[in-house]
Amino acid sequence: MNVKKGTFVVLASGRGSNFQAILDRVSDGYIPAVCTALITDNPLAHAIERARAAGIPGEVVSFKSFSDKQAYETALIATIQKYNPDLVVLAGYMRILGSEIVRKYSGRMVNIHPSLLPSFTGLHAQEQAVNYGVKVAGCTVHFVTEDMDAGPVIIQRTVPVFENDDGDILSDRILVEEHKAFPQAIRLFFQGRLTIEGRVVKIDTNQAPSPGRDD
Ligand code: GAR
């Protein structure tokens, strides 16, 4: 029987290493879904090259081409809707989205943030963690809500913080975990194993994980 796979689009503003990690796990079958587009606000984003290499359409919706945020977001929604995705993935997308778009994709838009939320929201989270002196840091994949970096948490992964770390060293250590956490969360979404109850995400553990996988 031919089962139609779910689809998702990725929004990324820069390097796109998370985008790449997600594409790799689609290719090897770990994520049971199809990535149908990369959408960026930055015409120079390296993520565009990654999309091209993977044969995925890359759409540029450049913030600077629009008169205001409302016009930009109207165009962004139209671009996302061209692909009618089941899930919208924010993978290093560095703009705060307005309420219309967040509400439209409520329960089907996910973001990754390089801290253990609710600690260290906003920019330079890794540097904030180093400066605060925490001993454990990490990343969070969460559903997107109207409050920045405050939506229901799907997965967190941790790393140690050492005394000689700076923001860059800690960023690299966290990034390794981001590249595991994001595919895990997207896989769970497309397996239908996530339920949002209030601000808590319940993960259905009754479905057996596939053998040999890092579930
Ligand atoms: C990642 O560390 C991601 O967690 C962070 O930007 C980086 C993007 O890297 N996102 C945020 O800070 C969002 N608030 P990438 O382009 O190589 O995936």
JSON list of C-alpha atoms and ligand atoms in Angstrom, two decimals:
[
{"chain": "A", "resi": 1, "resn": "MET", "atom": "CA", "xyz": [0.00, 0.00, 0.00]},
{"chain": "A", "resi": 2, "resn": "ASN", "atom": "CA", "xyz": [1.24, 3.50, -0.79]},
{"chain": "A", "resi": 3, "resn": "VAL", "atom": "CA", "xyz": [0.95, 5.67, 2.35]},
{"chain": "A", "resi": 4, "resn": "LYS", "atom": "CA", "xyz": [1.25, 9.42, 1.71]},
{"chain": "A", "resi": 5, "resn": "LYS", "atom": "CA", "xyz": [4.06, 10.85, 3.82]},
{"chain": "A", "resi": 6, "resn": "GLY", "atom": "CA", "xyz": [3.70, 14.03, 5.84]},
{"chain": "A", "resi": 7, "resn": "THR", "atom": "CA", "xyz": [5.52, 17.15, 4.67]},
{"chain": "A", "resi": 8, "resn": "PHE", "atom": "CA", "xyz": [7.36, 20.00, 6.31]},
{"chain": "A", "resi": 9, "resn": "VAL", "atom": "CA", "xyz": [9.11, 23.22, 5.36]},
{"chain": "A", "resi": 10, "resn": "VAL", "atom": "CA", "xyz": [12.19, 24.61, 7.08]},
{"chain": "A", "resi": 11, "resn": "LEU", "atom": "CA", "xyz": [12.79, 28.29, 7.84]},
{"chain": "A", "resi": 12, "resn": "ALA", "atom": "CA", "xyz": [16.47, 29.15, 8.38]},
{"chain": "A", "resi": 13, "resn": "SER", "atom": "CA", "xyz": [18.39, 32.42, 8.37]},
{"chain": "A", "resi": 14, "resn": "GLY", "atom": "CA", "xyz": [22.02, 31.39, 8.08]},
{"chain": "A", "resi": 15, "resn": "ARG", "atom": "CA", "xyz": [24.46, 28.49, 8.17]},
{"chain": "A", "resi": 16, "resn": "GLY", "atom": "CA", "xyz": [21.76, 25.81, 8.17]},
{"chain": "A", "resi": 17, "resn": "SER", "atom": "CA", "xyz": [23.60, 23.04, 10.01]},
{"chain": "A", "resi": 18, "resn": "ASN", "atom": "CA", "xyz": [20.37, 22.01, 11.74]},
{"chain": "A", "resi": 19, "resn": "PHE", "atom": "CA", "xyz": [18.61, 22.03, 8.38]},
{"chain": "A", "resi": 20, "resn": "GLN", "atom": "CA", "xyz": [21.34, 19.72, 7.07]},
{"chain": "A", "resi": 21, "resn": "ALA", "atom": "CA", "xyz": [21.06, 17.37, 10.06]},
{"chain": "A", "resi": 22, "resn": "ILE", "atom": "CA", "xyz": [17.32, 17.14, 9.46]},
{"chain": "A", "resi": 23, "resn": "LEU", "atom": "CA", "xyz": [17.79, 16.47, 5.73]},
{"chain": "A", "resi": 24, "resn": "ASP", "atom": "CA", "xyz": [20.31, 13.73, 6.53]},
{"chain": "A", "resi": 25, "resn": "ARG", "atom": "CA", "xyz": [17.81, 12.02, 8.82]},
{"chain": "A", "resi": 26, "resn": "VAL", "atom": "CA", "xyz": [15.08, 12.28, 6.17]},
{"chain": "A", "resi": 27, "resn": "SER", "atom": "CA", "xyz": [17.46, 10.66, 3.68]},
{"chain": "A", "resi": 28, "resn": "ASP", "atom": "CA", "xyz": [18.26, 7.72, 5.93]},
{"chain": "A", "resi": 29, "resn": "GLY", "atom": "CA", "xyz": [14.58, 7.15, 6.74]},
{"chain": "A", "resi": 30, "resn": "TYR", "atom": "CA", "xyz": [14.72, 8.15, 10.42]},
{"chain": "A", "resi": 31, "resn": "ILE", "atom": "CA", "xyz": [12.28, 11.04, 9.85]},
{"chain": "A", "resi": 32, "resn": "PRO", "atom": "CA", "xyz": [9.19, 9.59, 8.14]},
{"chain": "A", "resi": 33, "resn": "ALA", "atom": "CA", "xyz": [8.32, 12.76, 6.23]},
{"chain": "A", "resi": 34, "resn": "VAL", "atom": "CA", "xyz": [9.35, 14.85, 3.22]},
{"chain": "A", "resi": 35, "resn": "CYS", "atom": "CA", "xyz": [10.99, 18.29, 3.34]},
{"chain": "A", "resi": 36, "resn": "THR", "atom": "CA", "xyz": [9.34, 20.27, 0.54]},
{"chain": "A", "resi": 37, "resn": "ALA", "atom": "CA", "xyz": [11.05, 23.67, 0.85]},
{"chain": "A", "resi": 38, "resn": "LEU", "atom": "CA", "xyz": [13.65, 25.81, 2.54]},
{"chain": "A", "resi": 39, "resn": "ILE", "atom": "CA", "xyz": [12.48, 29.35, 3.20]},
{"chain": "A", "resi": 40, "resn": "THR", "atom": "CA", "xyz": [14.88, 32.07, 4.29]},
{"chain": "A", "resi": 41, "resn": "ASP", "atom": "CA", "xyz": [14.75, 35.76, 5.14]},
{"chain": "A", "resi": 42, "resn": "ASN", "atom": "CA", "xyz": [18.42, 36.10, 4.18]},
{"chain": "A", "resi": 43, "resn": "PRO", "atom": "CA", "xyz": [19.43, 35.97, 0.49]},
{"chain": "A", "resi": 44, "resn": "LEU", "atom": "CA", "xyz": [23.00, 35.08, 1.57]},
{"chain": "A", "resi": 45, "resn": "ALA", "atom": "CA", "xyz": [22.06, 32.18, 3.86]},
{"chain": "A", "resi": 46, "resn": "HIS", "atom": "CA", "xyz": [24.26, 29.12, 3.36]},
{"chain": "A", "resi": 47, "resn": "ALA", "atom": "CA", "xyz": [21.12, 27.06, 3.94]},
{"chain": "A", "resi": 48, "resn": "ILE", "atom": "CA", "xyz": [20.14, 27.93, 0.34]},
{"chain": "A", "resi": 49, "resn": "GLU", "atom": "CA", "xyz": [23.18, 26.01, -0.97]},
{"chain": "A", "resi": 50, "resn": "ARG", "atom": "CA", "xyz": [22.22, 23.05, 1.18]},
{"chain": "A", "resi": 51, "resn": "ALA", "atom": "CA", "xyz": [18.69, 23.08, -0.24]},
{"chain": "A", "resi": 52, "resn": "ARG", "atom": "CA", "xyz": [20.05, 23.24, -3.79]},
{"chain": "A", "resi": 53, "resn": "ALA", "atom": "CA", "xyz": [22.39, 20.31, -3.13]},
{"chain": "A", "resi": 54, "resn": "ALA", "atom": "CA", "xyz": [19.45, 18.29, -1.82]},
{"chain": "A", "resi": 55, "resn": "GLY", "atom": "CA", "xyz": [17.21, 19.22, -4.78]},
{"chain": "A", "resi": 56, "resn": "ILE", "atom": "CA", "xyz": [14.76, 21.09, -2.55]},
{"chain": "A", "resi": 57, "resn": "PRO", "atom": "CA", "xyz": [13.26, 24.46, -3.57]},
{"chain": "A", "resi": 58, "resn": "GLY", "atom": "CA", "xyz": [14.87, 27.41, -1.78]},
{"chain": "A", "resi": 59, "resn": "GLU", "atom": "CA", "xyz": [12.61, 30.43, -1.35]},
{"chain": "A", "resi": 60, "resn": "VAL", "atom": "CA", "xyz": [13.94, 33.83, -0.32]},
{"chain": "A", "resi": 61, "resn": "VAL", "atom": "CA", "xyz": [11.45, 36.10, 1.42]},
{"chain": "A", "resi": 62, "resn": "SER", "atom": "CA", "xyz": [13.80, 38.93, 2.25]},
{"chain": "A", "resi": 63, "resn": "PHE", "atom": "CA", "xyz": [12.68, 41.12, 5.12]},
{"chain": "A", "resi": 64, "resn": "LYS", "atom": "CA", "xyz": [14.31, 44.13, 3.46]},
{"chain": "A", "resi": 65, "resn": "SER", "atom": "CA", "xyz": [12.06, 43.86, 0.40]},
{"chain": "A", "resi": 66, "resn": "PHE", "atom": "CA", "xyz": [8.96, 44.75, 2.40]},
{"chain": "A", "resi": 67, "resn": "SER", "atom": "CA", "xyz": [7.75, 48.05, 3.82]},
{"chain": "A", "resi": 68, "resn": "ASP", "atom": "CA", "xyz": [6.96, 46.63, 7.28]},
{"chain": "A", "resi": 69, "resn": "LYS", "atom": "CA", "xyz": [6.75, 43.48, 9.35]},
{"chain": "A", "resi": 70, "resn": "GLN", "atom": "CA", "xyz": [3.07, 42.94, 8.51]},
{"chain": "A", "resi": 71, "resn": "ALA", "atom": "CA", "xyz": [3.78, 42.95, 4.75]},
{"chain": "A", "resi": 72, "resn": "TYR", "atom": "CA", "xyz": [6.76, 40.66, 5.26]},
{"chain": "A", "resi": 73, "resn": "GLU", "atom": "CA", "xyz": [4.73, 38.14, 7.26]},
{"chain": "A", "resi": 74, "resn": "THR", "atom": "CA", "xyz": [1.85, 38.17, 4.77]},
{"chain": "A", "resi": 75, "resn": "ALA", "atom": "CA", "xyz": [4.36, 37.21, 2.07]},
{"chain": "A", "resi": 76, "resn": "LEU", "atom": "CA", "xyz": [5.96, 34.63, 4.36]},
{"chain": "A", "resi": 77, "resn": "ILE", "atom": "CA", "xyz": [2.59, 32.98, 5.07]},
{"chain": "A", "resi": 78, "resn": "ALA", "atom": "CA", "xyz": [1.79, 32.93, 1.33]},
{"chain": "A", "resi": 79, "resn": "THR", "atom": "CA", "xyz": [5.14, 31.27, 0.62]},
{"chain": "A", "resi": 80, "resn": "ILE", "atom": "CA", "xyz": [4.64, 28.65, 3.33]},
{"chain": "A", "resi": 81, "resn": "GLN", "atom": "CA", "xyz": [1.10, 28.00, 2.11]},
{"chain": "A", "resi": 82, "resn": "LYS", "atom": "CA", "xyz": [2.35, 27.26, -1.43]},
{"chain": "A", "resi": 83, "resn": "TYR", "atom": "CA", "xyz": [3.67, 24.04, 0.10]},
{"chain": "A", "resi": 84, "resn": "ASN", "atom": "CA", "xyz": [0.73, 23.42, 2.45]},
{"chain": "A", "resi": 85, "resn": "PRO", "atom": "CA", "xyz": [3.01, 21.69, 4.99]},
{"chain": "A", "resi": 86, "resn": "ASP", "atom": "CA", "xyz": [1.94, 19.59, 7.96]},
{"chain": "A", "resi": 87, "resn": "LEU", "atom": "CA", "xyz": [4.78, 21.10, 10.01]},
{"chain": "A", "resi": 88, "resn": "VAL", "atom": "CA", "xyz": [6.81, 24.32, 9.95]},
{"chain": "A", "resi": 89, "resn": "VAL", "atom": "CA", "xyz": [10.35, 23.90, 11.31]},
{"chain": "A", "resi": 90, "resn": "LEU", "atom": "CA", "xyz": [12.30, 26.94, 12.55]},
{"chain": "A", "resi": 91, "resn": "ALA", "atom": "CA", "xyz": [15.94, 25.88, 12.31]},
{"chain": "A", "resi": 92, "resn": "GLY", "atom": "CA", "xyz": [18.04, 28.92, 13.16]},
{"chain": "A", "resi": 93, "resn": "TYR", "atom": "CA", "xyz": [15.39, 31.32, 11.92]},
{"chain": "A", "resi": 94, "resn": "MET", "atom": "CA", "xyz": [16.40, 34.53, 13.64]},
{"chain": "A", "resi": 95, "resn": "ARG", "atom": "CA", "xyz": [13.22, 36.64, 13.51]},
{"chain": "A", "resi": 96, "resn": "ILE", "atom": "CA", "xyz": [10.45, 36.86, 16.04]},
{"chain": "A", "resi": 97, "resn": "LEU", "atom": "CA", "xyz": [7.22, 35.87, 14.31]},
{"chain": "A", "resi": 98, "resn": "GLY", "atom": "CA", "xyz": [3.98, 37.82, 14.78]},
{"chain": "A", "resi": 99, "resn": "SER", "atom": "CA", "xyz": [0.78, 36.46, 16.26]},
{"chain": "A", "resi": 100, "resn": "GLU", "atom": "CA", "xyz": [-1.03, 35.80, 12.95]},
{"chain": "A", "resi": 101, "resn": "ILE", "atom": "CA", "xyz": [1.52, 33.33, 11.66]},
{"chain": "A", "resi": 102, "resn": "VAL", "atom": "CA", "xyz": [2.07, 31.74, 15.07]},
{"chain": "A", "resi": 103, "resn": "ARG", "atom": "CA", "xyz": [-1.68, 31.19, 15.51]},
{"chain": "A", "resi": 104, "resn": "LYS", "atom": "CA", "xyz": [-2.05, 29.83, 11.98]},
{"chain": "A", "resi": 105, "resn": "TYR", "atom": "CA", "xyz": [0.48, 27.09, 12.66]},
{"chain": "A", "resi": 106, "resn": "SER", "atom": "CA", "xyz": [-0.38, 26.53, 16.30]},
{"chain": "A", "resi": 107, "resn": "GLY", "atom": "CA", "xyz": [0.62, 23.00, 17.33]},
{"chain": "A", "resi": 108, "resn": "ARG", "atom": "CA", "xyz": [2.48, 22.46, 14.07]},
{"chain": "A", "resi": 109, "resn": "MET", "atom": "CA", "xyz": [5.38, 24.89, 14.25]},
{"chain": "A", "resi": 110, "resn": "VAL", "atom": "CA", "xyz": [8.56, 23.91, 16.12]},
{"chain": "A", "resi": 111, "resn": "ASN", "atom": "CA", "xyz": [11.73, 25.81, 16.99]},
{"chain": "A", "resi": 112, "resn": "ILE", "atom": "CA", "xyz": [15.15, 24.91, 18.35]},
{"chain": "A", "resi": 113, "resn": "HIS", "atom": "CA", "xyz": [16.84, 27.12, 20.92]},
{"chain": "A", "resi": 114, "resn": "PRO", "atom": "CA", "xyz": [20.42, 26.67, 22.18]},
{"chain": "A", "resi": 115, "resn": "SER", "atom": "CA", "xyz": [19.64, 26.69, 25.90]},
{"chain": "A", "resi": 116, "resn": "LEU", "atom": "CA", "xyz": [17.72, 24.71, 28.46]},
{"chain": "A", "resi": 117, "resn": "LEU", "atom": "CA", "xyz": [14.56, 26.80, 28.42]},
{"chain": "A", "resi": 118, "resn": "PRO", "atom": "CA", "xyz": [13.19, 28.66, 30.28]},
{"chain": "A", "resi": 119, "resn": "SER", "atom": "CA", "xyz": [16.77, 29.79, 31.00]},
{"chain": "A", "resi": 120, "resn": "PHE", "atom": "CA", "xyz": [18.56, 32.13, 28.58]},
{"chain": "A", "resi": 121, "resn": "THR", "atom": "CA", "xyz": [15.95, 33.14, 26.04]},
{"chain": "A", "resi": 122, "resn": "GLY", "atom": "CA", "xyz": [16.71, 35.40, 23.07]},
{"chain": "A", "resi": 123, "resn": "LEU", "atom": "CA", "xyz": [20.04, 36.04, 21.41]},
{"chain": "A", "resi": 124, "resn": "HIS", "atom": "CA", "xyz": [23.47, 34.64, 22.40]},
{"chain": "A", "resi": 125, "resn": "ALA", "atom": "CA", "xyz": [21.97, 32.04, 24.74]},
{"chain": "A", "resi": 126, "resn": "GLN", "atom": "CA", "xyz": [25.24, 30.09, 24.96]},
{"chain": "A", "resi": 127, "resn": "GLU", "atom": "CA", "xyz": [27.22, 33.18, 25.97]},
{"chain": "A", "resi": 128, "resn": "GLN", "atom": "CA", "xyz": [24.52, 34.01, 28.53]},
{"chain": "A", "resi": 129, "resn": "ALA", "atom": "CA", "xyz": [24.96, 30.51, 30.00]},
{"chain": "A", "resi": 130, "resn": "VAL", "atom": "CA", "xyz": [28.76, 30.88, 30.23]},
{"chain": "A", "resi": 131, "resn": "ASN", "atom": "CA", "xyz": [28.48, 34.33, 31.80]},
{"chain": "A", "resi": 132, "resn": "TYR", "atom": "CA", "xyz": [25.91, 33.12, 34.32]},
{"chain": "A", "resi": 133, "resn": "GLY", "atom": "CA", "xyz": [28.21, 30.32, 35.39]},
{"chain": "A", "resi": 134, "resn": "VAL", "atom": "CA", "xyz": [25.81, 27.40, 34.97]},
{"chain": "A", "resi": 135, "resn": "LYS", "atom": "CA", "xyz": [27.39, 23.94, 35.04]},
{"chain": "A", "resi": 136, "resn": "VAL", "atom": "CA", "xyz": [24.93, 22.32, 32.63]},
{"chain": "A", "resi": 137, "resn": "ALA", "atom": "CA", "xyz": [23.61, 23.77, 29.37]},
{"chain": "A", "resi": 138, "resn": "GLY", "atom": "CA", "xyz": [21.91, 22.33, 26.32]},
{"chain": "A", "resi": 139, "resn": "CYS", "atom": "CA", "xyz": [19.22, 22.80, 23.72]},
{"chain": "A", "resi": 140, "resn": "THR", "atom": "CA", "xyz": [15.43, 22.76, 23.62]},
{"chain": "A", "resi": 141, "resn": "VAL", "atom": "CA", "xyz": [13.02, 21.87, 20.83]},
{"chain": "A", "resi": 142, "resn": "HIS", "atom": "CA", "xyz": [9.61, 23.36, 21.53]},
{"chain": "A", "resi": 143, "resn": "PHE", "atom": "CA", "xyz": [6.31, 24.22, 19.91]},
{"chain": "A", "resi": 144, "resn": "VAL", "atom": "CA", "xyz": [6.12, 27.89, 18.97]},
{"chain": "A", "resi": 145, "resn": "THR", "atom": "CA", "xyz": [3.67, 30.14, 20.80]},
{"chain": "A", "resi": 146, "resn": "GLU", "atom": "CA", "xyz": [3.23, 33.89, 20.81]},
{"chain": "A", "resi": 147, "resn": "ASP", "atom": "CA", "xyz": [5.67, 34.37, 23.70]},
{"chain": "A", "resi": 148, "resn": "MET", "atom": "CA", "xyz": [9.27, 34.08, 22.53]},
{"chain": "A", "resi": 149, "resn": "ASP", "atom": "CA", "xyz": [11.05, 30.83, 23.47]},
{"chain": "A", "resi": 150, "resn": "ALA", "atom": "CA", "xyz": [8.21, 29.92, 25.83]},
{"chain": "A", "resi": 151, "resn": "GLY", "atom": "CA", "xyz": [6.19, 27.23, 24.04]},
{"chain": "A", "resi": 152, "resn": "PRO", "atom": "CA", "xyz": [5.62, 23.65, 25.23]},
{"chain": "A", "resi": 153, "resn": "VAL", "atom": "CA", "xyz": [8.89, 21.71, 25.40]},
{"chain": "A", "resi": 154, "resn": "ILE", "atom": "CA", "xyz": [9.26, 18.58, 23.24]},
{"chain": "A", "resi": 155, "resn": "ILE", "atom": "CA", "xyz": [12.87, 17.53, 23.85]},
{"chain": "A", "resi": 156, "resn": "GLN", "atom": "CA", "xyz": [15.88, 18.85, 25.74]},
{"chain": "A", "resi": 157, "resn": "ARG", "atom": "CA", "xyz": [19.44, 17.55, 25.57]},
{"chain": "A", "resi": 158, "resn": "THR", "atom": "CA", "xyz": [22.19, 18.59, 27.96]},
{"chain": "A", "resi": 159, "resn": "VAL", "atom": "CA", "xyz": [25.94, 19.20, 27.86]},
{"chain": "A", "resi": 160, "resn": "PRO", "atom": "CA", "xyz": [28.42, 20.08, 30.62]},
{"chain": "A", "resi": 161, "resn": "VAL", "atom": "CA", "xyz": [29.83, 23.59, 30.88]},
{"chain": "A", "resi": 162, "resn": "PHE", "atom": "CA", "xyz": [33.53, 23.85, 31.78]},
{"chain": "A", "resi": 163, "resn": "GLU", "atom": "CA", "xyz": [35.35, 26.73, 33.43]},
{"chain": "A", "resi": 164, "resn": "ASN", "atom": "CA", "xyz": [37.40, 27.63, 30.38]},
{"chain": "A", "resi": 165, "resn": "ASP", "atom": "CA", "xyz": [34.46, 27.63, 27.96]},
{"chain": "A", "resi": 166, "resn": "ASP", "atom": "CA", "xyz": [33.54, 30.71, 26.02]},
{"chain": "A", "resi": 167, "resn": "GLY", "atom": "CA", "xyz": [30.34, 31.21, 24.04]},
{"chain": "A", "resi": 168, "resn": "ASP", "atom": "CA", "xyz": [31.82, 29.70, 20.86]},
{"chain": "A", "resi": 169, "resn": "ILE", "atom": "CA", "xyz": [33.17, 26.57, 22.51]},
{"chain": "A", "resi": 170, "resn": "LEU", "atom": "CA", "xyz": [29.88, 25.96, 24.30]},
{"chain": "A", "resi": 171, "resn": "SER", "atom": "CA", "xyz": [27.92, 26.66, 21.07]},
{"chain": "A", "resi": 172, "resn": "ASP", "atom": "CA", "xyz": [29.85, 23.92, 19.27]},
{"chain": "A", "resi": 173, "resn": "ARG", "atom": "CA", "xyz": [29.21, 21.43, 22.09]},
{"chain": "A", "resi": 174, "resn": "ILE", "atom": "CA", "xyz": [25.49, 22.25, 22.17]},
{"chain": "A", "resi": 175, "resn": "LEU", "atom": "CA", "xyz": [25.23, 22.11, 18.38]},
{"chain": "A", "resi": 176, "resn": "VAL", "atom": "CA", "xyz": [26.17, 18.42, 18.39]},
{"chain": "A", "resi": 177, "resn": "GLU", "atom": "CA", "xyz": [23.13, 17.80, 20.60]},
{"chain": "A", "resi": 178, "resn": "GLU", "atom": "CA", "xyz": [20.90, 20.08, 18.52]},
{"chain": "A", "resi": 179, "resn": "HIS", "atom": "CA", "xyz": [21.62, 17.87, 15.53]},
{"chain": "A", "resi": 180, "resn": "LYS", "atom": "CA", "xyz": [20.24, 14.89, 17.47]},
{"chain": "A", "resi": 181, "resn": "ALA", "atom": "CA", "xyz": [17.36, 16.59, 19.27]},
{"chain": "A", "resi": 182, "resn": "PHE", "atom": "CA", "xyz": [15.75, 18.25, 16.26]},
{"chain": "A", "resi": 183, "resn": "PRO", "atom": "CA", "xyz": [15.46, 15.09, 14.13]},
{"chain": "A", "resi": 184, "resn": "GLN", "atom": "CA", "xyz": [14.15, 13.23, 17.21]},
{"chain": "A", "resi": 185, "resn": "ALA", "atom": "CA", "xyz": [11.41, 15.81, 17.78]},
{"chain": "A", "resi": 186, "resn": "ILE", "atom": "CA", "xyz": [10.39, 15.92, 14.11]},
{"chain": "A", "resi": 187, "resn": "ARG", "atom": "CA", "xyz": [10.30, 12.12, 13.97]},
{"chain": "A", "resi": 188, "resn": "LEU", "atom": "CA", "xyz": [8.03, 12.01, 17.05]},
{"chain": "A", "resi": 189, "resn": "PHE", "atom": "CA", "xyz": [5.73, 14.61, 15.47]},
{"chain": "A", "resi": 190, "resn": "PHE", "atom": "CA", "xyz": [5.34, 12.63, 12.26]},
{"chain": "A", "resi": 191, "resn": "GLN", "atom": "CA", "xyz": [4.89, 9.38, 14.15]},
{"chain": "A", "resi": 192, "resn": "GLY", "atom": "CA", "xyz": [1.89, 11.08, 15.78]},
{"chain": "A", "resi": 193, "resn": "ARG", "atom": "CA", "xyz": [3.38, 10.56, 19.23]},
{"chain": "A", "resi": 194, "resn": "LEU", "atom": "CA", "xyz": [3.13, 14.15, 20.54]},
{"chain": "A", "resi": 195, "resn": "THR", "atom": "CA", "xyz": [0.14, 15.55, 22.40]},
{"chain": "A", "resi": 196, "resn": "ILE", "atom": "CA", "xyz": [0.06, 19.05, 23.88]},
{"chain": "A", "resi": 197, "resn": "GLU", "atom": "CA", "xyz": [-1.77, 19.26, 27.21]},
{"chain": "A", "resi": 198, "resn": "GLY", "atom": "CA", "xyz": [-1.67, 22.82, 28.50]},
{"chain": "A", "resi": 199, "resn": "ARG", "atom": "CA", "xyz": [2.00, 23.64, 28.37]},
{"chain": "A", "resi": 200, "resn": "VAL", "atom": "CA", "xyz": [3.12, 20.02, 28.74]},
{"chain": "A", "resi": 201, "resn": "VAL", "atom": "CA", "xyz": [3.96, 17.84, 25.74]},
{"chain": "A", "resi": 202, "resn": "LYS", "atom": "CA", "xyz": [3.12, 14.18, 26.31]},
{"chain": "A", "resi": 203, "resn": "ILE", "atom": "CA", "xyz": [5.15, 11.65, 24.31]},
{"chain": "A", "resi": 204, "resn": "ASP", "atom": "CA", "xyz": [3.45, 8.36, 23.47]},
{"chain": "A", "resi": 205, "resn": "THR", "atom": "CA", "xyz": [5.93, 5.71, 24.53]},
{"chain": "A", "resi": 206, "resn": "ASN", "atom": "CA", "xyz": [3.76, 2.75, 23.55]},
{"chain": "A", "resi": 207, "resn": "GLN", "atom": "CA", "xyz": [5.09, 2.70, 20.01]},
{"chain": "A", "resi": 208, "resn": "ALA", "atom": "CA", "xyz": [8.24, 0.59, 19.91]},
{"chain": "A", "resi": 209, "resn": "PRO", "atom": "CA", "xyz": [11.31, 2.48, 18.65]},
{"chain": "A", "resi": 210, "resn": "SER", "atom": "CA", "xyz": [13.00, 1.07, 15.59]},
{"chain": "A", "resi": 211, "resn": "PRO", "atom": "CA", "xyz": [15.98, -1.14, 16.46]},
{"chain": "A", "resi": 212, "resn": "GLY", "atom": "CA", "xyz": [19.41, 0.43, 16.74]},
{"chain": "A", "resi": 213, "resn": "ARG", "atom": "CA", "xyz": [18.12, 3.98, 16.70]},
{"chain": "A", "resi": 214, "resn": "ASP", "atom": "CA", "xyz": [18.88, 6.77, 19.14]},
{"chain": "A", "resi": 215, "resn": "ASP", "atom": "CA", "xyz": [15.30, 7.28, 20.29]},
{"chain": "B", "resi": 1, "resn": "GAR", "atom": "C1", "xyz": [21.50, 27.15, 16.33]},
{"chain": "B", "resi": 1, "resn": "GAR", "atom": "O1", "xyz": [22.39, 27.07, 17.40]},
{"chain": "B", "resi": 1, "resn": "GAR", "atom": "C2", "xyz": [20.09, 27.40, 16.84]},
{"chain": "B", "resi": 1, "resn": "GAR", "atom": "O2", "xyz": [19.82, 26.76, 18.05]},
{"chain": "B", "resi": 1, "resn": "GAR", "atom": "C3", "xyz": [20.12, 28.89, 17.01]},
{"chain": "B", "resi": 1, "resn": "GAR", "atom": "O3", "xyz": [20.81, 29.37, 15.90]},
{"chain": "B", "resi": 1, "resn": "GAR", "atom": "C4", "xyz": [21.75, 28.39, 15.49]},
{"chain": "B", "resi": 1, "resn": "GAR", "atom": "C5", "xyz": [21.54, 28.12, 14.01]},
{"chain": "B", "resi": 1, "resn": "GAR", "atom": "O4", "xyz": [22.55, 27.28, 13.53]},
{"chain": "B", "resi": 1, "resn": "GAR", "atom": "N1", "xyz": [18.78, 29.43, 17.07]},
{"chain": "B", "resi": 1, "resn": "GAR", "atom": "C6", "xyz": [18.45, 30.43, 17.87]},
{"chain": "B", "resi": 1, "resn": "GAR", "atom": "O5", "xyz": [19.24, 31.01, 18.58]},
{"chain": "B", "resi": 1, "resn": "GAR", "atom": "C7", "xyz": [16.99, 30.83, 17.79]},
{"chain": "B", "resi": 1, "resn": "GAR", "atom": "N2", "xyz": [16.66, 31.66, 18.88]},
{"chain": "B", "resi": 1, "resn": "GAR", "atom": "P1", "xyz": [22.40, 26.56, 12.13]},
{"chain": "B", "resi": 1, "resn": "GAR", "atom": "O6", "xyz": [22.01, 27.64, 11.12]},
{"chain": "B", "resi": 1, "resn": "GAR", "atom": "O7", "xyz": [23.75, 25.99, 11.83]},
{"chain": "B", "resi": 1, "resn": "GAR", "atom": "O8", "xyz": [21.32, 25.53, 12.25]}
]
